[in-house]
Structures are given as structure tokens and as C-alpha cells.
XYZ file of C-alpha atoms in Angstrom:
687
model
C -0.337 -0.367 0.228
C 1.514 3.376 -0.711
C 1.925 6.237 1.506
C -1.245 8.442 -0.116
C -3.299 5.281 0.333
C -2.158 5.039 4.029
C -2.823 8.935 4.595
C -6.240 8.166 3.190
C -6.542 5.863 5.762
C -5.970 8.151 8.352
C -8.183 11.008 7.033
C -11.019 8.828 6.752
C -10.737 7.612 10.416
C -9.516 10.603 11.889
C -13.581 11.320 12.456
C -14.203 8.217 14.681
C -10.767 7.280 16.204
C -10.061 9.524 19.267
C -6.657 10.745 20.258
C -4.408 12.767 19.112
C -3.001 12.663 14.993
C 0.654 11.666 16.560
C -0.769 8.810 18.425
C -2.629 7.974 15.634
C -0.122 7.600 12.909
C 2.983 6.652 15.282
C 0.822 3.811 17.384
C -0.606 2.532 14.278
C 0.464 -0.970 13.643
C 1.214 -2.516 10.234
C 2.136 0.710 8.464
C 4.638 0.747 5.793
C 5.243 4.229 5.090
C 7.479 6.061 7.451
C 5.957 7.348 10.393
C 7.088 10.823 10.065
C 7.298 11.162 7.085
C 3.007 9.861 6.947
C 2.335 12.905 9.366
C 3.568 15.077 7.611
C 2.092 14.194 4.520
C -1.397 14.011 6.258
C -1.217 17.620 8.578
C 0.172 19.694 5.588
C -2.360 18.112 3.445
C -5.046 19.170 6.066
C -3.720 22.868 6.298
C -3.637 23.303 2.716
C -6.651 21.573 1.988
C -8.983 25.337 1.536
C -6.813 25.963 -1.337
C -6.870 22.668 -2.942
C -10.180 21.919 -2.148
C -10.648 25.252 -4.646
C -8.164 24.056 -6.956
C -9.680 20.536 -7.809
C -13.081 21.725 -7.775
C -12.064 24.626 -10.364
C -10.250 21.845 -12.315
C -12.584 19.671 -12.497
C -10.136 16.093 -12.501
C -12.427 14.358 -10.320
C -15.025 14.258 -13.223
C -12.274 13.428 -15.669
C -10.572 10.510 -13.587
C -13.535 8.385 -12.137
C -11.432 6.046 -9.687
C -9.292 9.179 -7.860
C -10.908 9.705 -4.864
C -11.608 13.007 -3.306
C -9.154 12.766 -0.558
C -6.487 11.374 -2.601
C -7.099 13.892 -4.859
C -6.361 16.370 -1.911
C -2.816 14.039 -0.727
C -1.517 13.750 -4.755
C -2.291 17.820 -5.155
C -0.813 18.622 -2.371
C 3.043 17.040 -3.426
C 2.395 17.950 -6.952
C 2.416 21.427 -6.107
C 3.706 22.222 -2.837
C 6.072 19.469 -1.906
C 9.769 19.721 -2.562
C 10.253 16.245 -4.186
C 6.650 16.160 -6.083
C 5.147 13.180 -5.390
C 6.765 10.485 -3.801
C 5.744 7.582 -6.113
C 7.587 5.762 -8.924
C 7.308 8.052 -12.831
C 5.336 4.565 -13.886
C 2.893 4.072 -10.685
C -0.606 4.705 -12.045
C -1.366 7.127 -8.992
C 1.681 9.727 -10.076
C 0.711 9.395 -13.765
C -2.981 10.694 -13.535
C -2.027 13.621 -11.175
C 0.954 14.825 -13.015
C -1.427 14.818 -16.595
C -3.552 17.918 -14.898
C -0.285 19.434 -13.667
C -0.604 22.456 -15.827
C -4.255 22.989 -14.779
C -3.895 22.348 -11.764
C -0.732 24.917 -11.205
C -2.871 27.573 -13.132
C -6.248 27.315 -10.475
C -3.482 27.417 -7.858
C -2.140 31.293 -9.229
C -5.723 31.735 -9.455
C -6.552 30.531 -5.691
C -3.199 32.655 -4.740
C -4.740 36.013 -6.078
C -8.039 36.120 -5.068
C -6.736 35.526 -1.286
C -4.511 38.810 -2.465
C -1.252 36.919 -2.071
C 1.638 38.560 -4.011
C 3.682 35.283 -3.836
C 3.587 32.073 -2.833
C 5.848 32.755 0.385
C 2.827 35.114 1.388
C -0.064 32.868 0.842
C 2.106 30.258 2.760
C 1.809 32.527 5.486
C -1.470 33.101 5.181
C -1.793 29.575 5.653
C 0.054 28.669 8.648
C -1.319 31.551 10.136
C -4.963 30.474 9.622
C -3.612 27.010 10.925
C -1.486 27.731 13.380
C -4.580 28.815 16.341
C -2.907 29.704 19.671
C 0.142 29.316 17.978
C 0.272 32.434 16.238
C 0.778 34.550 18.911
C 4.162 33.015 19.936
C 7.020 33.721 18.285
C 9.931 31.413 17.629
C 12.083 31.316 20.776
C 15.438 30.494 20.430
C 18.404 30.518 23.286
C 21.996 31.261 22.706
C 24.005 28.473 23.857
C 26.888 30.482 25.724
C 29.236 27.346 26.352
C 29.701 27.294 22.349
C 29.109 31.146 21.159
C 27.732 34.968 22.266
C 24.421 36.653 21.565
C 27.060 39.241 19.973
C 28.263 36.404 17.474
C 24.748 35.204 16.604
C 23.353 38.446 15.712
C 26.655 39.298 13.192
C 25.994 35.745 11.953
C 22.769 33.395 12.158
C 20.548 37.027 12.552
C 22.335 39.009 10.615
C 20.232 41.211 8.696
C 17.164 41.083 11.211
C 15.493 44.382 12.184
C 16.222 44.591 16.296
C 12.392 45.061 17.696
C 11.326 46.119 21.768
C 7.990 44.020 21.652
C 6.119 41.047 21.169
C 4.023 42.452 19.088
C 6.184 43.653 16.865
C 7.659 40.328 16.426
C 4.696 38.551 15.590
C 3.341 41.367 12.893
C 2.822 39.849 9.603
C 6.661 39.062 8.395
C 5.631 39.759 4.366
C 5.855 43.274 2.934
C 3.731 43.952 -0.026
C 6.430 43.571 -2.593
C 6.237 39.456 -0.978
C 9.466 39.477 0.407
C 9.937 38.262 4.181
C 10.789 40.922 6.989
C 12.709 39.140 9.572
C 12.363 40.892 13.204
C 14.252 40.006 16.436
C 13.959 40.906 19.814
C 16.103 40.490 23.049
C 14.597 39.475 25.731
C 14.352 41.920 28.760
C 14.014 39.137 31.264
C 15.596 35.461 30.306
C 19.364 36.406 29.577
C 20.816 35.267 25.868
C 17.254 34.622 24.848
C 15.814 36.320 21.664
C 12.274 35.853 20.123
C 12.205 35.718 16.115
C 9.981 35.901 13.591
C 7.520 33.256 12.882
C 7.698 30.482 9.704
C 11.959 31.329 9.717
C 13.296 28.028 9.806
C 16.503 28.142 11.203
C 16.732 24.244 11.411
C 19.315 23.515 8.964
C 21.758 26.637 9.708
C 25.660 25.692 10.601
C 24.577 27.467 14.088
C 21.484 24.835 14.645
C 23.133 22.178 13.728
C 26.322 22.554 15.489
C 24.554 23.710 19.301
C 25.249 26.861 19.233
C 21.410 27.879 19.198
C 18.448 25.398 20.911
C 14.825 26.374 20.371
C 13.625 26.769 23.522
C 10.267 28.244 24.340
C 10.804 31.418 27.114
C 8.791 30.184 29.929
C 11.087 26.494 29.664
C 13.676 28.917 30.603
C 12.190 30.144 33.867
C 13.296 26.853 36.057
C 17.177 27.168 35.701
C 17.498 31.138 35.680
C 15.896 30.951 38.488
C 17.652 28.679 40.419
C 20.833 30.545 39.359
C 23.721 27.749 40.646
C 26.545 29.566 41.760
C 29.785 27.780 42.140
C 29.476 27.821 45.889
C 26.052 26.147 45.856
C 28.143 22.945 44.798
C 27.169 20.551 42.470
C 23.333 20.242 40.694
C 20.976 18.323 39.813
C 18.310 17.765 37.216
C 15.585 15.261 37.926
C 13.688 14.962 35.218
C 15.921 15.779 32.818
C 14.628 14.932 29.185
C 14.437 16.183 26.309
C 17.610 18.587 27.876
C 16.662 21.919 27.347
C 16.853 22.833 30.921
C 19.920 20.952 31.829
C 21.865 22.097 28.993
C 20.792 26.092 30.341
C 21.734 24.809 33.811
C 24.915 23.801 31.845
C 25.352 27.126 30.018
C 24.585 28.903 33.141
C 27.376 26.892 35.425
C 29.792 26.765 32.534
C 29.408 31.120 32.362
C 31.027 31.190 36.154
C 33.591 28.528 36.057
C 36.936 28.758 37.399
C 39.503 29.053 35.077
C 41.179 26.210 35.886
C 39.511 22.783 36.050
C 39.671 20.331 39.455
C 38.161 17.623 40.315
C 35.878 19.409 42.959
C 34.675 21.421 40.141
C 31.048 21.807 39.690
C 29.092 19.034 38.138
C 25.145 18.113 36.946
C 23.828 14.836 37.538
C 20.660 14.424 35.003
C 18.102 11.645 35.453
C 16.065 10.346 33.367
C 14.198 7.158 33.406
C 12.770 6.423 30.483
C 15.795 4.728 28.372
C 14.122 6.328 24.542
C 14.387 9.338 26.291
C 17.508 9.173 27.580
C 19.118 9.039 24.661
C 17.451 11.934 23.596
C 18.943 13.533 26.640
C 22.348 12.189 25.947
C 22.312 13.828 21.991
C 21.359 17.025 23.326
C 23.871 17.275 26.071
C 26.530 16.394 23.516
C 25.482 18.907 21.588
C 25.304 21.294 23.568
C 28.330 20.891 24.571
C 28.289 20.534 28.035
C 29.183 16.081 28.213
C 32.350 17.470 30.323
C 30.315 18.478 33.488
C 27.242 16.785 32.923
C 26.708 13.329 34.154
C 23.785 11.451 32.705
C 21.691 8.940 34.701
C 20.744 6.995 31.945
C 17.370 4.760 32.475
C 17.900 6.265 35.671
C 14.749 6.627 38.559
C 15.437 10.163 40.160
C 13.505 8.867 43.092
C 15.401 5.722 43.630
C 18.453 7.741 44.364
C 20.072 7.555 47.567
C 20.772 11.150 48.347
C 23.276 9.692 50.975
C 25.410 8.597 48.361
C 29.161 9.393 48.177
C 28.631 11.229 44.897
C 25.488 13.405 45.637
C 27.435 14.545 49.206
C 27.967 18.067 47.625
C 24.676 18.398 45.645
C 23.348 21.999 46.517
C 21.021 22.860 44.009
C 17.969 20.823 42.082
C 16.138 21.626 39.404
C 12.598 19.496 39.112
C 10.213 19.456 36.058
C 8.463 16.338 36.823
C 5.518 14.674 34.502
C 2.373 16.922 34.646
C -0.867 17.449 31.988
C 0.331 19.282 29.751
C -2.423 21.749 30.228
C 0.143 24.873 29.165
C 1.354 23.690 26.265
C 0.953 25.498 22.560
C -0.707 23.852 19.872
C -0.291 20.474 20.795
C -1.034 18.406 17.811
C -3.744 20.536 16.909
C -5.389 19.726 13.958
C -6.252 21.652 10.976
C -9.939 21.529 9.195
C -10.093 19.019 6.410
C -11.711 20.368 3.221
C -12.749 17.817 1.181
C -13.318 18.410 -2.471
C -16.707 17.494 -4.259
C -16.640 14.455 -5.998
C -17.939 12.850 -9.338
C -21.313 11.693 -9.595
C -20.146 8.561 -9.839
C -18.187 8.251 -6.377
C -20.901 10.603 -4.956
C -23.728 7.749 -5.836
C -20.630 5.351 -4.268
C -21.885 5.477 0.196
C -19.677 3.187 0.993
C -16.151 4.296 1.827
C -12.945 2.051 0.590
C -10.847 1.680 3.315
C -7.890 1.103 1.202
C -8.736 3.961 -1.082
C -9.638 6.558 1.810
C -12.918 7.696 -0.742
C -14.580 10.826 1.490
C -18.509 10.531 2.113
C -19.652 12.408 -0.798
C -23.111 14.000 1.160
C -24.054 17.845 1.634
C -20.121 19.253 2.721
C -21.632 21.695 4.970
C -23.213 19.089 7.560
C -20.714 16.698 6.655
C -17.960 18.765 7.675
C -20.284 20.199 10.979
C -20.366 16.257 11.893
C -16.810 15.931 11.062
C -15.891 18.664 13.538
C -17.716 17.529 15.867
C -17.179 14.210 16.093
C -13.340 15.265 16.169
C -13.816 17.958 19.655
C -15.730 14.936 21.479
C -12.999 12.782 20.169
C -9.894 15.094 21.375
C -11.998 16.628 24.808
C -11.605 12.875 26.038
C -8.015 12.699 25.717
C -5.742 14.481 27.654
C -2.131 14.404 26.275
C 0.486 15.354 29.317
C 3.809 16.784 28.531
C 5.566 13.481 27.386
C 2.932 12.666 24.927
C 1.167 9.733 27.112
C -2.883 9.952 26.286
C -5.147 9.342 28.737
C -8.736 9.770 28.505
C -10.979 11.832 30.404
C -14.722 11.328 29.959
C -15.552 13.733 32.730
C -14.794 16.551 35.492
C -14.107 13.588 37.711
C -11.843 11.803 35.382
C -10.003 15.059 35.124
C -9.633 15.850 38.876
C -8.384 11.930 39.640
C -6.103 12.020 36.933
C -4.534 15.494 37.884
C -4.706 14.437 41.824
C -2.246 11.225 40.451
C -0.038 13.495 38.990
C 0.060 15.940 41.925
C 0.591 12.931 44.253
C 3.819 11.894 41.963
C 5.078 15.428 42.060
C 4.706 15.731 45.645
C 7.119 12.751 46.107
C 9.723 13.351 43.636
C 9.946 17.029 45.597
C 9.925 15.052 49.010
C 12.542 13.315 47.864
C 14.668 16.010 46.683
C 14.449 17.707 49.926
C 16.189 15.337 51.646
C 19.037 15.673 49.958
C 22.269 16.647 52.855
C 24.189 19.575 51.209
C 20.695 20.923 49.497
C 20.145 24.535 49.453
C 18.207 25.667 46.857
C 15.409 23.875 44.495
C 12.633 25.143 41.815
C 10.024 22.837 40.727
C 8.180 24.004 37.712
C 5.170 22.238 35.655
C 3.657 23.354 32.406
C 0.712 23.096 33.474
C -2.121 25.811 34.258
C -4.032 23.857 36.821
C -3.588 25.091 40.422
C -3.800 20.696 41.505
C -0.318 20.767 40.037
C 1.245 24.150 41.112
C -0.158 26.221 43.975
C -1.217 23.370 46.117
C 1.538 20.736 45.768
C 3.679 24.052 46.989
C 1.680 24.052 49.920
C 1.995 20.974 50.847
C 5.655 20.971 50.786
C 5.899 23.534 52.797
C 3.442 22.050 55.487
C 5.694 18.859 55.129
C 7.501 17.336 57.968
C 10.767 16.654 56.073
C 10.411 20.470 55.498
C 9.595 21.821 58.510
C 12.401 19.816 60.390
C 15.211 21.139 57.632
C 14.187 24.805 57.840
C 12.647 24.843 53.841
C 10.741 27.577 53.082
C 10.083 29.363 49.365
C 12.034 31.828 47.715
C 10.080 35.004 48.044
C 10.222 37.186 45.076
C 12.973 39.377 46.847
C 15.246 37.025 46.905
C 14.915 36.085 43.066
C 16.996 37.061 40.245
C 16.371 40.042 38.524
C 13.975 38.625 35.804
C 11.928 36.828 37.617
C 11.534 38.910 40.318
C 10.600 41.743 37.250
C 8.287 38.716 35.823
C 4.402 40.739 36.516
C 1.958 37.551 36.639
C 2.534 35.918 40.002
C 0.663 32.957 41.519
C -2.897 32.697 42.588
C -3.548 33.882 46.270
C -6.789 31.520 46.963
C -4.861 28.315 45.848
C -1.911 29.225 48.347
C -4.814 29.164 51.163
C -4.682 33.425 50.945
C -1.130 33.545 51.336
C 0.089 36.340 49.882
C 3.985 35.727 50.268
C 4.248 32.501 49.255
C 1.429 33.284 46.192
C 3.904 36.242 45.327
C 6.824 34.136 45.066
C 4.969 31.789 42.662
C 5.633 32.999 38.748
C 3.131 31.464 36.024
C 2.430 32.379 32.762
C -0.793 31.332 30.801
C -1.540 31.376 26.693
C -2.256 34.051 24.784
C -1.760 36.909 27.627
C 0.187 38.960 25.515
C 3.830 37.847 26.130
C 4.312 35.355 23.686
C 5.009 32.570 25.854
C 3.232 28.858 26.955
C 1.134 27.804 30.078
C 3.979 27.779 33.066
C 4.432 27.505 36.599
C 7.383 27.867 38.783
C 8.429 27.970 42.586
C 11.841 28.334 44.016
C 12.572 26.645 47.662
C 15.562 27.764 49.672
C 16.953 26.251 52.673
C 18.103 28.738 55.942
C 20.619 26.510 56.890
C 20.781 27.602 60.541
C 17.916 25.394 61.740
C 18.596 22.195 59.840
C 21.287 20.463 61.980
C 19.685 22.042 65.228
C 16.276 19.876 64.115
C 17.983 16.937 62.322
C 18.904 14.298 64.955
C 20.918 12.116 62.125
C 23.658 14.773 63.517
C 26.494 16.139 61.257
C 27.581 12.716 59.783
C 25.988 10.901 56.827
C 24.336 7.514 57.670
C 23.393 4.344 55.376
C 20.159 2.975 54.783
C 20.401 1.094 58.652
C 21.049 4.526 60.179
C 24.520 3.339 60.648
C 27.403 6.592 60.508
C 28.959 5.474 57.577
C 32.977 5.962 58.211
C 36.005 5.529 55.864
C 38.774 1.933 56.717
C 40.572 4.543 59.149
C 36.931 4.828 61.388
C 36.546 8.376 60.102
C 32.823 9.715 59.626
C 31.817 11.421 56.465
C 30.395 15.225 56.878
C 27.096 15.547 55.375
C 28.309 19.525 54.810
C 31.719 18.471 52.900
C 31.005 14.435 51.935
C 34.187 13.595 53.264
C 35.623 11.571 55.939
C 36.519 14.056 59.128
C 39.967 15.110 58.848
C 42.709 15.508 61.997
C 45.466 17.425 62.056
C 48.675 15.488 61.847
C 51.760 16.849 63.793
C 55.477 16.407 62.754
C 58.177 14.829 64.836
C 59.253 17.543 66.725
C 56.341 18.273 68.302
C 56.355 14.586 69.761
C 59.250 15.213 71.276
C 58.393 18.382 72.564
C 55.232 16.284 73.500
C 57.417 13.792 75.567
C 60.128 16.371 77.256
C 57.452 18.664 78.829
C 54.103 17.431 78.613
C 52.657 20.252 81.337
C 54.838 23.282 79.483
C 53.182 22.127 76.166
C 50.208 22.708 77.422
C 50.461 25.944 78.877
C 51.775 27.384 75.621
C 49.345 25.917 73.152
C 46.523 28.439 72.677
C 44.147 25.336 71.863
C 44.281 23.827 74.872
C 45.153 19.779 75.821
C 42.529 18.418 73.550
C 42.086 17.166 69.796
C 40.696 20.160 67.684
C 39.098 19.797 63.959
C 41.610 21.026 61.711
C 39.055 23.412 59.886
C 36.449 24.188 62.392
C 38.694 24.253 65.694
C 35.774 22.468 67.475
C 36.825 20.179 70.022
C 36.701 16.229 68.768
C 34.768 13.988 71.677
C 33.480 10.706 72.168
C 29.894 9.439 72.103
C 29.769 10.460 75.780
C 30.813 13.456 75.315
C 34.896 13.351 76.846
C 37.154 14.744 74.655
C 40.655 13.008 73.045
C 43.677 14.561 74.629
C 46.121 15.620 72.357
C 49.060 14.144 74.774
C 47.547 10.867 74.631
C 47.680 10.755 71.056
C 49.730 10.103 67.538
C 48.104 10.829 64.231
C 45.627 8.584 63.075
C 44.922 7.212 66.717
C 42.873 9.010 69.487
C 41.856 8.072 73.426
C 39.572 9.127 75.256
C 40.132 10.998 78.865
C 38.330 9.447 82.177
C 35.701 12.383 83.414
C 37.530 12.712 86.577
C 40.712 13.141 84.611
C 39.006 16.086 82.249
C 37.648 17.719 85.397
C 41.141 17.574 86.925
C 42.754 18.950 83.365
C 40.670 21.719 83.967
C 41.365 22.355 87.498
C 45.006 22.182 86.304
C 44.293 25.053 84.226
C 42.089 27.240 86.555
C 44.987 26.494 89.807
C 47.578 28.193 86.902
C 45.420 31.152 86.773
C 45.365 32.013 90.155
C 47.411 35.370 91.516
C 50.464 34.975 92.524
C 49.675 37.020 95.828
C 47.406 34.429 97.019
C 47.948 33.234 101.105
C 50.620 30.868 101.606
C 48.360 28.448 102.592
C 46.059 28.496 99.665
C 49.465 27.820 97.724
C 50.351 24.883 99.766
C 46.957 22.831 99.021
C 47.608 23.888 95.074
C 50.504 22.354 94.531
C 49.488 19.264 96.292
C 46.480 19.032 94.209
C 49.114 19.546 91.078
C 50.927 17.009 92.295
C 47.680 14.219 92.565
C 47.121 15.380 89.191
C 50.374 14.386 87.773
C 50.181 11.010 89.847
C 46.803 10.428 88.012
C 48.628 11.160 84.871
C 51.412 8.435 84.884
C 48.962 6.162 85.893
C 46.455 6.564 83.033
C 50.052 6.550 80.746
C 50.119 3.176 81.922
C 46.429 2.058 79.988
C 46.944 4.042 76.511
C 47.603 0.800 74.935
C 44.412 -0.917 76.545
C 42.478 1.625 75.527
C 43.614 2.135 71.824
C 42.731 -1.249 71.015
C 39.687 -0.688 72.695
C 38.808 2.165 69.846
C 40.113 -0.074 67.379
C 37.646 -2.584 68.306
C 35.359 -0.339 67.729
C 35.476 2.303 65.324
C 33.581 0.319 62.654
C 30.318 1.060 64.201
C 27.833 2.757 65.210
C 29.566 4.084 68.859
C 32.891 5.356 67.767
C 34.110 9.704 67.327
C 31.054 11.915 67.207
C 31.464 15.671 66.789
C 29.712 18.441 68.149
C 29.610 22.069 66.607
C 29.218 21.506 63.417
C 26.696 24.021 61.317
C 25.210 23.214 57.635
């Protein structure tokens, strides 16, 4: 069966089958044609059918070619008159021979149809047709993000967009682009909110330019740029996670932002991006996108990996400080998702009209009153479309009532809340953005409020990112959240960012909100303390027994001493303690905090060698403190009190000598318990 017969089948079935055009074609079994080619043929034929109907009717080819059906005539005429390659059939094929016999007459009628529409050129006619078929898409320009990993805005203005007229408003970009002489006017707007983003005139094909093929420019809706820009990852924020990354626009936007702030030299500690996608097919798209954008050097793709299954306490995620989450949603804000243009069917021949049976293989259209038949077709299409909800990943769900819609939205919101709460548990995380391409409050403000009310957010100190704390472009964006959907909380509603289709800003429907963690509450309220723990709740340690800190993802490090310091300690322990400004206890090299065991007892310097720690008994700790207090006594105290102090110091020295004899026993005891949860502990750390 030829491409055109399969296309006729799709068009005949469109009035009775539910679902989108893409799902009906790409989900169709036993087709011989390439799905992409079949989809393009059917869609473009529908888009041009109002003109093609006039051409076919005026040429009267259906009355001449008795075996040619109206829908087949539409498909063949489209490719003959409008496709660059002409009819996609062998020269001797019957259908091609039939339609090409009438090429001169059809071409002449196409010219007349163009002039009736007052289009000075085919380019102008094409723009008219595109606008008529676009619907809500006519209100949105082509958004292009300049990939600063590979180029600059200035470079692209001098190359790819050379000769474009710079304008200052969306309305100017959307104005008709064909001048009276039939020439194409090209306009460009540098966006005032998102850096390195431009809007250009509709209908300009940049997909074949060098800039697009090399990844210098990326097609990305303005609203889709909100999450990464709002997150604004800085080098001090540590590593970044994109939890639902495919197809990769937001991931590569994150990469471009991080790249602009990278140091001149790279180390193992350089900022990384972890991009997760559980669907393997979409993971391939993500991997390709990352490579084209040039960010593969610092982007780690979790191929086929579910973000919700990732262990936040894993060593490789210890420095993750910023997360971007754009989970699956209803996709209700997406513009022009598979909008099916109206199909105009030519008048059939009397012979064809008398045959009311529609040939499945030939795709014959019902020959009844055109207006009534057209209306019935449109009603059937609208009913079929209204019963199917297509999410942002292209998955379809049958929705027959408001109750079904609410159930679907609640299911999506449950998943969205789950992934958000999981993200809040990353130990070093300080900020996070949550976004959807949905206009429904159930997926947006309601989810935000549930997160803020959650136990994990309260315990770890997460709160909404206030509008005053947002980057300038997002702070200036005028469309904010719905107060009534935030329980009347004005501050939370003002912190949420929205956009709507057809609101005059040239973007799709979108929602984004940011969360930040102050950090001061975290360690105070975290019962697990400052250390990383495994699934059993046990502290994770290195081979020497040192625990891993949540804040750094590395084991605790002790400051080693050289041999001269050890000799000095052996010669005069008391003198060393008097001269050491840090006192007699072992302290952390970075924070200066005293290292203690699980009972709170400090470790003595003079009883420790590098890598070996020995606790002191409570009595000894008290006596050490007494020693320091005694040394601070005034020299003018009465002779009787000084004698008492000397006696007490002698007593302390005797105890110290006794204690040294038990060093080996205490070290053995520590080594036996060093790998268990009762080993060394820390105090005084703040995240």
C-alpha cells in the first residue's frame, strides 16, 4: 500500500478514532510508510485543504478521473504543487501518472486561488495558511536560546541573525512578516527577562543553519527557561541535579549558566550536573542533547535512572546544593499540541457520490452535503479530542468527565509531591526549583503548599524563595501565583511565577516556584547529626574509622603533627599545654572544634598519635580543667592556699602517670569499635 493510500486511511478514520493525530499515526501497526513522513503528509494536506479544494474543484479532475477519490486527490495535489520532491511515487506508478496529467491545469488554478487571497507570492500565501492553521500558536514567536557554552549573543547577531531588524516588543515580532512586495521581513527581540534569549519572526526555518546543527542555538520556549534561571546555581552552591531531565533543554541551560561562572582551571572539585531520566528512549535524546550543547564534560547523565530511586546520602551526591525538578504533568499549558487543522474535502464526481461506501484502502470521503458533513466531522473530532488528555511526555489518558480529570490531576500531583519531598532530603541542598507546563492549581500552588507543610521541610528548614530573593528577571516578571490557591497566603502566591497562553507575553502556560533552606535550622533539628548515614542508620566511615560529614561529603580530617612536636610533648607535657593556645585537646583542623567521643569526653593531644585517638576519663577531664584554673590563680594569694594547690597538682601528675600505663588498652578498645556506630562523634557543626 502506498504512502497516499495510508494517508487516506488516516484522514477517513480521523472522525471516528479518538486520540491525537500523532498517536493515531505513530501508534498504528502494520504501516509500511515512515511514520514521520506519513504524519507530515497528512498534517500539511489538512492545513492546505481549503486552497486545494478550490483548485481541485475548479480543475474538475474528479469528473475526469473516475477512479480518483477526493481525499486521494487532496494528498496527491499537495505533493504535486507544494512538496519540493513532488509526488513520492515511481514515475510509472498509476497514481502519479494520473495526477501529473493535470499538472498544468492544477498549477493555473493554484495561481488563481492565490490571487483571490491577494497574496503577491507563494511565500505570502504560505504565511496566510500557516497563520490560519496555527490557532493559539499564532500568538507565540519562535524563541531561541543562545548557547553561551559555544557562542555569544553578539556573535549570533553578526552571523545567524545578520540582517534581522531589532524590535522591542512581542507585538512587533508577531506582526505579518511579508511586505507588500512579497519579501520576507525578519525581526528579532532580545528578551528583557532571560539572558541570552531572543524571539524571532514566525515561519523562519533555522533548523538547517550551522548554528543549530552545531548546538550554538537551541529552540526553547521562554517559559521553559524560567526554572534554570530562577535556580541560578553559583559555584559555591556545589553540584546541581536535574531530576527529570529529558529532552535536555533545561539541563543544557543549567550547564550554560554554570559554565559562565566556572574557574579558569578545573579540578576534581569543579561543579558537576547530574541529569536523571528513567525512560531509556528519552535518555538517548537527553544524552544527544548534552553532547550537541557541548556540556558533556561536566554533565553526568543517569541513563534510565529513576531520580526517586537515587540515594541522597550517596557519596557522589554529598556536594549537591541545588536541584531542578520539572516532573511529568498534565501538559495543559503547552501551545498547539497536535492541533489538527480543519479538513476541506473536494466535491466528488457523480459516480463517486453515488457510492456511499467508503473504501478503507482508497480512503474515499462520504459524498453528502458538504457543510453538514463537515460540521458532523468537526463535532466528532472535538468530542474525540476532548476525551483525551495528553501529558507533557505525549502520553494520553482518556478523560470523559470532570471527575476523571480531577482524578488524573490528583494522581499527577501525588507523584510531583513525592519527587519534591525526595529532593528535600539531599544533605547539602540549599535551593530547589519546581516547575510544570500546567495551568491547573492542583499541580502547582497546591503542591507547593503541601511541600511547605511537610514534616521534612519543617525539620530541615525549607521555605519558599521569596520574590525579593529571586534573580532580577524573575523578580520583575509580572504574572504571579494564585492567592486563593495558596490558602490566602499572599507571600507564597507572590513568590510563585505563572504564565498563560495568549496573555500577550508570547509564552506557553507555565508554573515555577523556588524553595530555599536557611541552614540554621537544619543541624539543630536533624536527629541524625552532622554525619552521613546508611540505610540502617549507621554512620558511614572510611577505612580508618573517620565519619563522613554531610556538609563536605568527605571523612573527618585530623591535623597531623610532625616529629619535633611529638618530642616536645614527651619532654614537657605540662609546658606544651601551657603554651598551646588551643589547650590540651584534639581539635578539628577546619573548624577548631574539640573532638569528643559519644559520651562527650574530649580527646587529649598528648595521648594521641596521628590517626590514633584516646579518650580521657571524666575525672581526668575535671582535673585538667582544675589545673588550668589553678595556673590562673593570683601570685599574691595566701601561702596556705598556694600549698593546697601544689598538693593538688602533685596528685594530678600522679594520676596522669597512672593513666599513661593504660594507653594501649584504651587504643585497642577504640580500634575494636571504630567501624561501628558508637565511635568518634562531633559537636558544634553548622551546615
